[in-house]
Coordinates of C-alpha atoms and ligand atoms in Angstrom, one line a residue:
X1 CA 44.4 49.2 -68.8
X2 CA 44.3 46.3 -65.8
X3 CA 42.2 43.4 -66.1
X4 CA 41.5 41.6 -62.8
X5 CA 40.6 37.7 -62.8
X6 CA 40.1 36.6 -59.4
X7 CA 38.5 33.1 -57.9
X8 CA 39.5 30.1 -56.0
X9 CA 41.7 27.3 -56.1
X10 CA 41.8 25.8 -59.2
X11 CA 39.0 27.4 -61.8
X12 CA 41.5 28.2 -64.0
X13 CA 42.5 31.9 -63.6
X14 CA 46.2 31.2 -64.3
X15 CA 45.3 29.4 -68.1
X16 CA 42.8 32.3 -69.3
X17 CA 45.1 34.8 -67.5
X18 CA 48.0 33.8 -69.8
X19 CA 45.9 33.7 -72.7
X20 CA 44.4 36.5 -72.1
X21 CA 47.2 38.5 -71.6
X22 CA 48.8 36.7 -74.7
X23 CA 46.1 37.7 -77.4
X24 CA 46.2 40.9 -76.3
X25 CA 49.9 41.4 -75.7
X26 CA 49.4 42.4 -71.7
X27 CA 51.6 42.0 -69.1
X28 CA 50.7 39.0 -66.6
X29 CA 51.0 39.0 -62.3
X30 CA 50.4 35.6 -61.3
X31 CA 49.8 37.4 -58.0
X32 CA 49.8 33.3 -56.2
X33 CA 53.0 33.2 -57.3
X34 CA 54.2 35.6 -54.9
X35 CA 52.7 34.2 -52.2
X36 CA 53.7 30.9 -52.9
X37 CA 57.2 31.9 -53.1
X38 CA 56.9 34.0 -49.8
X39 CA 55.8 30.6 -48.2
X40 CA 58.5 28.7 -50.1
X41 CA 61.3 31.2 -49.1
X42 CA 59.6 30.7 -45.2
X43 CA 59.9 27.1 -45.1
X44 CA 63.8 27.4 -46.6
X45 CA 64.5 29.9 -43.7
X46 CA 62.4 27.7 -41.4
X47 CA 60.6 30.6 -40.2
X48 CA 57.4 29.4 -37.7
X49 CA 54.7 30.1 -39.4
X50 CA 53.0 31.5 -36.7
X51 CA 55.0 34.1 -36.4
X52 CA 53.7 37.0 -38.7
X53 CA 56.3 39.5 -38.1
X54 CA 58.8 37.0 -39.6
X55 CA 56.8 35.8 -42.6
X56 CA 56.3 39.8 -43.1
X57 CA 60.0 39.8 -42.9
X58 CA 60.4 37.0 -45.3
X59 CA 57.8 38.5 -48.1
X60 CA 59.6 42.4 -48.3
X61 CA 63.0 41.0 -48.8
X62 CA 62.1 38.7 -51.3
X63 CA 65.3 37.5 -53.0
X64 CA 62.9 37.2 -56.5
X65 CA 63.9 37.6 -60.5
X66 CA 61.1 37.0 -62.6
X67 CA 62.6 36.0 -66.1
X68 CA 60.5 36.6 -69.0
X69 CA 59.7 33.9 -71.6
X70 CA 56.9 31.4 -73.0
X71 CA 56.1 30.4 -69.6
X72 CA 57.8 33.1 -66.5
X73 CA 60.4 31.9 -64.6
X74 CA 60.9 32.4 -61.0
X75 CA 63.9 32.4 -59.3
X76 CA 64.4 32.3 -55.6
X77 CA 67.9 33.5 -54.4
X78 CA 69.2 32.6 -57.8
X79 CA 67.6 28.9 -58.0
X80 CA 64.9 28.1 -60.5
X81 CA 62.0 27.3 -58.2
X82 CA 59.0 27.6 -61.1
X83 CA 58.4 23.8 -60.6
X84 CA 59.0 23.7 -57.0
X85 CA 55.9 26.5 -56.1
X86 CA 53.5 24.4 -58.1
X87 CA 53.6 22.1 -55.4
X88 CA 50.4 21.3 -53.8
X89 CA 52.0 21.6 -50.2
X90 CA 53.4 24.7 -51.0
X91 CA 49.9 26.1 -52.0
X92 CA 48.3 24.9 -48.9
X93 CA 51.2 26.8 -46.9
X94 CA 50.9 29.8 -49.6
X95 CA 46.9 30.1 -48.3
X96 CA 48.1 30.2 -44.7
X97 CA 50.8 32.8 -45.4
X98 CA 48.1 34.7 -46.8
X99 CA 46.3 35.0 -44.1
X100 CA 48.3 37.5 -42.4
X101 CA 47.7 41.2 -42.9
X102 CA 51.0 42.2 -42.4
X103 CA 52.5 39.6 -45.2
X104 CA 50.0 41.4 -47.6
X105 CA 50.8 44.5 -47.2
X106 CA 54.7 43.6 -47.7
X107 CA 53.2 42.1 -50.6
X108 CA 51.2 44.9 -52.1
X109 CA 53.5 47.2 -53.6
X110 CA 55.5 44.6 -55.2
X111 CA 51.7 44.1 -57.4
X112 CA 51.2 47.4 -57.9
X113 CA 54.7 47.5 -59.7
X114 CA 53.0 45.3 -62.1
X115 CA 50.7 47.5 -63.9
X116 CA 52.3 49.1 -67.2
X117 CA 51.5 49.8 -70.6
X118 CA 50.0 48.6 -72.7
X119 CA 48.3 46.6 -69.9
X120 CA 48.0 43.9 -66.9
X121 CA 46.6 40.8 -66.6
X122 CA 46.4 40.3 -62.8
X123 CA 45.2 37.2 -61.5
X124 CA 44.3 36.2 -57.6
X125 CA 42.1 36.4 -55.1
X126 CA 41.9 40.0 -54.5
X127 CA 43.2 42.2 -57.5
X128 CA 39.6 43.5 -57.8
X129 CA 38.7 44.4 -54.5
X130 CA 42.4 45.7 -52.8
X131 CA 45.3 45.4 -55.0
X132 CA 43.4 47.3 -58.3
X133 CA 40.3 48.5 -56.9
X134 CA 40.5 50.8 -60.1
X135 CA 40.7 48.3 -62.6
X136 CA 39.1 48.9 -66.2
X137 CA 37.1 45.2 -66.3
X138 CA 37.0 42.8 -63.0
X139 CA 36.2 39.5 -64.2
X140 CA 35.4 36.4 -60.8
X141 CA 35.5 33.4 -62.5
X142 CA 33.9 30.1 -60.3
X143 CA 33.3 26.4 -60.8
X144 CA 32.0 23.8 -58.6
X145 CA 34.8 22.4 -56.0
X146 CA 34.0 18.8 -57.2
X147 CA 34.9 20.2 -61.0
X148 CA 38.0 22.2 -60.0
X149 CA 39.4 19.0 -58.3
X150 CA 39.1 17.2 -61.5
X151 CA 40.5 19.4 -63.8
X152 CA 43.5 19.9 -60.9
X153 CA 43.9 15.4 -61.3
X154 CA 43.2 16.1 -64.9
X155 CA 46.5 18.0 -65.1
X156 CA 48.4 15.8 -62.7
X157 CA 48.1 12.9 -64.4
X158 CA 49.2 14.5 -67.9
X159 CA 52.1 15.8 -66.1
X160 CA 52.8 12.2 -64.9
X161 CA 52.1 12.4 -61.3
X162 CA 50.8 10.2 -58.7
X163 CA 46.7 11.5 -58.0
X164 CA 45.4 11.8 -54.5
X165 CA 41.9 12.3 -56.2
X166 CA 39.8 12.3 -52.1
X167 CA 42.7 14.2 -51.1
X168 CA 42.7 16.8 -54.0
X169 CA 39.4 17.5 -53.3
X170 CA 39.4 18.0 -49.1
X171 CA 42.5 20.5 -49.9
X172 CA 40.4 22.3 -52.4
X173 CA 38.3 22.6 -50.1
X174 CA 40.3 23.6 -47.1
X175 CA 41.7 26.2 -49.4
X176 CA 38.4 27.6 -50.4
X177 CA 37.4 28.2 -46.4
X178 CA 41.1 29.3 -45.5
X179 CA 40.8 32.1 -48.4
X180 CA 37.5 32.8 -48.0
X181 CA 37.1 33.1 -44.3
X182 CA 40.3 35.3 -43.4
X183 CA 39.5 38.7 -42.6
X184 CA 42.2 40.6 -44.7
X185 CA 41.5 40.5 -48.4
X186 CA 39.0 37.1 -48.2
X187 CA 38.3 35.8 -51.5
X188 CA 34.9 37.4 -53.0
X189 CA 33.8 39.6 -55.9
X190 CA 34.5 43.2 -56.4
X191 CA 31.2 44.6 -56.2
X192 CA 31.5 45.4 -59.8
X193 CA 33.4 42.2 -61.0
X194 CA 31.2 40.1 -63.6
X195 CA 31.1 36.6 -62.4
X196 CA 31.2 33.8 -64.7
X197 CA 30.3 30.2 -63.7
X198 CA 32.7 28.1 -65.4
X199 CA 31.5 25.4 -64.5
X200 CA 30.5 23.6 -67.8
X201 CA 32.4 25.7 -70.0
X202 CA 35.9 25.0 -71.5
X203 CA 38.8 27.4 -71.4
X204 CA 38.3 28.6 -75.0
X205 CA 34.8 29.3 -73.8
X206 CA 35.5 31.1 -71.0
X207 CA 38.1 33.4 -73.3
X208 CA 35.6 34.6 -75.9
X209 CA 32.9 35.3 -73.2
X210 CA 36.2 37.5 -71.2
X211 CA 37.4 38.9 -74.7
X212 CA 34.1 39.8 -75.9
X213 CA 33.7 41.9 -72.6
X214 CA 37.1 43.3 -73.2
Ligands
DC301 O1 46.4 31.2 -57.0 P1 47.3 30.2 -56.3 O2 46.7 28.8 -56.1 O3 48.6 30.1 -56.9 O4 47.4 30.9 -54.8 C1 48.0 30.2 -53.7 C2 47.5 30.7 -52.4 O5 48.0 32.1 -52.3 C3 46.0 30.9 -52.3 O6 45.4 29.7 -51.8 C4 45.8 32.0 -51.4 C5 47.1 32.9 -51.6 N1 46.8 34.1 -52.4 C6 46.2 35.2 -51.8 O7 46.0 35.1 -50.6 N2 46.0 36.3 -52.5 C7 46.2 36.3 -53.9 N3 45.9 37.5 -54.5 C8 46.7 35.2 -54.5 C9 47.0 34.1 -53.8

C-alpha cells in the first residue's frame, strides 16, 4: 500500500509523514531529501548549476546510505549530512535542482525503490501525480504561506537559531513559484488526491482526519 502526501514548503508533510508511517509501521521517502542532497553533493563538487547534464550526473551517482533509526540518517560519501540538508540555502538550491527534467528522472527510480511491504509513506511534491501515480490514497495537504512561515520560525527558534522572519517568508514564497511554475513535475494535486487545508488545524488534527481516510 503507498500513501502519497504532497504540498509545498513548509505545511508539514515531513511531521505527519513520519507519524503517519510510524502508527502504521510504513516505510517513509522523504523524497526532498534526495533532492536536497543532490543539490548538496552539487555544490561540494561545485558543479554550475546551470548546467543540467552535470547536476543529472551528480543525482544518478549519488554516493547515499540512508541509515535506519528514530529519525533517518543520511550520509553523503560517508559523512553524516542529516543536519547539513536542513539548511534553508540548501532547500532553496534543492528547488532549483528540481527544476530540471533530466535530474528527476535520475531521481525516479531511486523512489520507486522505496515502495515495499507492508507499505510507503512518500512525501513531496509529486509522488501523486509522477513518482506513484498508482497510489492507494493521495493526500495534498496546504496552508496559507503567511502560516507555513511561522510554524518554519516556530521551529527555528526552538532549535536555537537565529530567525530571519521577512526573509522566511519571501523564500517561502520564491519556493512556492519555483515549484509550482516548472514545467516537469510542478507542484499540484493528483486529480484524485484529497486536499486538506491545514491551515488552522494542528498536526494531531491533520493525523486523524489522514488516518480516518486510511
Ligand atoms: O520537501 P523539501 O522542502 O525538503 O524539498 C526541497 C525542494 O526539493 C523543494 O523546494 C522542491 C524539491 N522537491 C521536488 O522538486 N520534488 C519532490 N518530490 C520533493 C522535493
Amino acid at each position: 500500500m503507498i500513501i502519497t502526501i504532497d504540498g509545498p514548503s513548509g505545511v508539514g508533510k515531513g511531521t505527519v509523514g513520519q507519524k503517519l508511517a510510524d502508527k502504521l509501521g510504513f516505510h517513509l521517502l522523504d523524497s526532498g531529501a534526495l533532492y536536497r542532497l543532490t543539490a548538496l553533493a552539487a555544490e561540494r563538487q561545485k558543479v554550475d548549476f546551470a548546467d543540467e547534464k552535470a547536476l543529472a550526473k551528480v543525482a544518478r551517482e549519488l554516493d547515499v546510505v540512508f541509515e535506519p533509526g528514530d529519525k533517518i540518517k543520511y550520509l553523503l560519501a560517508g559523512e553524516d549530512v542529516s543536519d547539513a540538508i536542513r539548511q534553508e540555502d540548501v532547500g532553496m538550491n534543492a528547488s532549483r535542482v528540481g527544476a530540471s527534467e533530466q535530474v528527476r528522472e535520475a531521481l525516479l527510480q531511486l523512489q520507486r525503490n522505496f515502495a515495499r511491504a507492508p507499505g510507503l509513506v512518500a512525501d513531496g511534491r509529486d509522488m501523486g501525480t509522477t513518482v506513484f501515480p498508482g497510489a492507494s490514497l493521495k493526500i495534498f495537504l496546504s496552508a496559507t504561506a503567511e502560516e507555513r512561515a511561522r510554524r518554519r520560525i516556530k521551529q527555528l527558534q526552538a532549535a536555537g537559531q537565529a530567525v530571519d522572519a521577512e526573509q522566511i517568508l519571501k523564500d517561502i514564497k520564491i519556493r512556492d513559484k519555483q515549484d509550482r511554475e516548472r514545467l516537469i513535475s510542478p507542484l499540484k494535486p493528483a486529480d484524485d488526491a484529497i486536499e486538506i487545508d491545514t491551515t488552522s488545524m494542528s498536526v494531531q488534527q491533520v493525523l486523524d482526519v489522514v488516518l480516518a481516510l486510511v
